[in-house]
GROMACS .gro file of C-alpha atoms in nm:
model
  122
    1MET     CA    1   4.154  12.426  14.637
    2ARG     CA    2   3.912  12.178  14.908
    3SER     CA    3   4.246  12.035  15.091
    4THR     CA    4   4.279  12.418  15.186
    5ARG     CA    5   3.967  12.478  15.289
    6ILE     CA    6   3.983  12.104  15.440
    7LEU     CA    7   4.327  12.221  15.657
    8ALA     CA    8   4.156  12.599  15.757
    9VAL     CA    9   3.838  12.383  15.941
   10GLY     CA   10   4.102  12.120  16.064
   11ALA     CA   11   4.281  12.442  16.230
   12MET     CA   12   3.947  12.572  16.288
   13THR     CA   13   3.877  12.303  16.556
   14ALA     CA   14   4.193  12.266  16.677
   15ALA     CA   15   4.200  12.573  16.783
   16ALA     CA   16   3.818  12.592  16.927
   17PHE     CA   17   3.901  12.263  17.117
   18LEU     CA   18   4.264  12.376  17.255
   19GLY     CA   19   4.159  12.668  17.327
   20THR     CA   20   3.853  12.539  17.565
   21GLY     CA   21   4.118  12.290  17.700
   22LEU     CA   22   4.314  12.574  17.835
   23SER     CA   23   4.057  12.819  17.948
   24ALA     CA   24   3.893  12.559  18.166
   25HIS     CA   25   4.237  12.456  18.316
   26ALA     CA   26   4.323  12.833  18.366
   27GLN     CA   27   3.993  12.872  18.542
   28GLY     CA   28   4.050  12.558  18.829
   29THR     CA   29   4.231  12.519  19.152
   30PRO     CA   30   4.591  12.464  19.172
   31PRO     CA   31   4.757  12.151  19.298
   32THR     CA   32   4.683  12.099  19.678
   33ASN     CA   33   5.065  12.056  19.743
   34PRO     CA   34   5.248  12.120  19.483
   35THR     CA   35   5.598  12.176  19.633
   36VAL     CA   36   5.732  11.870  19.617
   37SER     CA   37   5.717  11.632  19.334
   38SER     CA   38   5.913  11.420  19.124
   39GLY     CA   39   5.907  11.131  18.833
   40ARG     CA   40   5.964  11.143  18.472
   41ALA     CA   41   5.933  11.426  18.261
   42GLY     CA   42   5.967  11.595  17.920
   43VAL     CA   43   6.083  11.493  17.611
   44GLU     CA   44   6.422  11.617  17.676
   45ALA     CA   45   6.480  11.266  17.884
   46ALA     CA   46   6.444  11.493  18.189
   47GLN     CA   47   6.455  11.339  18.545
   48ASP     CA   48   6.463  11.361  18.889
   49SER     CA   49   6.198  11.662  18.854
   50ARG     CA   50   5.999  11.870  19.083
   51ILE     CA   51   5.797  12.124  19.069
   52VAL     CA   52   5.884  12.455  19.283
   53THR     CA   53   5.619  12.677  19.336
   54ARG     CA   54   5.610  13.050  19.583
   55HIS     CA   55   5.345  13.265  19.635
   56PHE     CA   56   5.313  13.634  19.591
   57SER     CA   57   5.047  13.798  19.823
   58THR     CA   58   5.142  14.132  19.769
   59ALA     CA   59   5.214  14.100  19.386
   60ALA     CA   60   5.196  14.418  19.241
   61ASP     CA   61   4.971  14.485  18.931
   62GLY     CA   62   5.101  14.373  18.553
   63VAL     CA   63   5.450  14.293  18.752
   64PRO     CA   64   5.588  13.993  18.693
   65GLN     CA   65   5.689  13.759  18.918
   66THR     CA   66   5.958  13.490  18.903
   67VAL     CA   67   6.011  13.200  19.120
   68HIS     CA   68   6.370  12.970  19.019
   69CYS     CA   69   6.480  12.679  18.997
   70PRO     CA   70   6.735  12.506  19.225
   71ASN     CA   71   7.095  12.499  19.113
   72PHE     CA   72   7.153  12.281  18.830
   73THR     CA   73   6.850  12.216  18.705
   74ARG     CA   74   6.675  12.415  18.466
   75VAL     CA   75   6.307  12.497  18.364
   76VAL     CA   76   6.160  12.249  18.170
   77GLY     CA   77   5.753  12.393  18.180
   78GLY     CA   78   5.585  12.586  18.470
   79GLY     CA   79   5.332  12.839  18.517
   80ALA     CA   80   5.076  13.083  18.711
   81TYR     CA   81   4.741  13.098  18.946
   82THR     CA   82   4.606  13.411  19.086
   83PRO     CA   83   4.210  13.357  19.259
   84ASN     CA   84   4.067  13.649  19.245
   85GLY     CA   85   4.224  13.837  18.877
   86VAL     CA   86   4.290  13.823  18.531
   87LEU     CA   87   4.635  13.636  18.442
   88GLN     CA   88   4.832  13.751  18.217
   89GLY     CA   89   5.145  13.592  18.071
   90THR     CA   90   5.314  13.305  18.206
   91TYR     CA   91   5.677  13.262  18.014
   92PRO     CA   92   5.990  13.104  18.074
   93THR     CA   93   6.283  13.334  18.227
   94SER     CA   94   6.477  13.386  17.946
   95ASP     CA   95   6.794  13.174  18.098
   96GLY     CA   96   6.589  12.905  18.110
   97ARG     CA   97   6.661  12.875  18.497
   98GLY     CA   98   6.269  13.024  18.623
   99TRP     CA   99   5.924  13.084  18.535
  100VAL     CA  100   5.760  13.442  18.533
  101GLY     CA  101   5.360  13.479  18.606
  102VAL     CA  102   5.215  13.766  18.536
  103ALA     CA  103   4.886  13.918  18.709
  104PHE     CA  104   4.605  14.160  18.733
  105SER     CA  105   4.445  14.120  19.092
  106ASN     CA  106   4.340  14.447  19.276
  107GLY     CA  107   4.528  14.339  19.543
  108THR     CA  108   4.331  14.084  19.634
  109GLY     CA  109   4.427  13.702  19.651
  110GLY     CA  110   4.867  13.720  19.514
  111LEU     CA  111   4.988  13.487  19.278
  112THR     CA  112   5.132  13.141  19.296
  113VAL     CA  113   5.393  13.133  19.024
  114TYR     CA  114   5.486  12.694  18.926
  115ALA     CA  115   5.778  12.658  18.775
  116VAL     CA  116   5.885  12.231  18.711
  117CYS     CA  117   6.256  12.182  18.734
  118SER     CA  118   6.452  11.898  18.593
  119HIS     CA  119   6.834  11.786  18.543
  120VAL     CA  120   6.777  11.763  18.161
  121ILE     CA  121   6.995  11.503  18.026
  122ARG     CA  122   7.115  11.660  17.647
   0.00000   0.00000   0.00000
């Protein structure tokens, strides 16, 4: 019983810490030069990674917007940013070759979607 309580308290502490960190990151501004970035990244021993972005200035509210990785690469991460709205979701495409962002911004500010793309060594 005692170990269950300790585990529950630990889980709540971790959730509070991670939730605060993620919400603080979501409120920040996007990278200043996100279109080209390279280096080693990922648990899967990825090489030649780069960030691909696309800004949708007239993204309709609640409509998924997608950015695709270049040929012969896979998405290893991603995200989205809306300056004057609410980010509803951000997730990889089902084929693993792009990233999706969904936001509600009432037509102000649009939506920028980021995909971290890499040649993955398996």
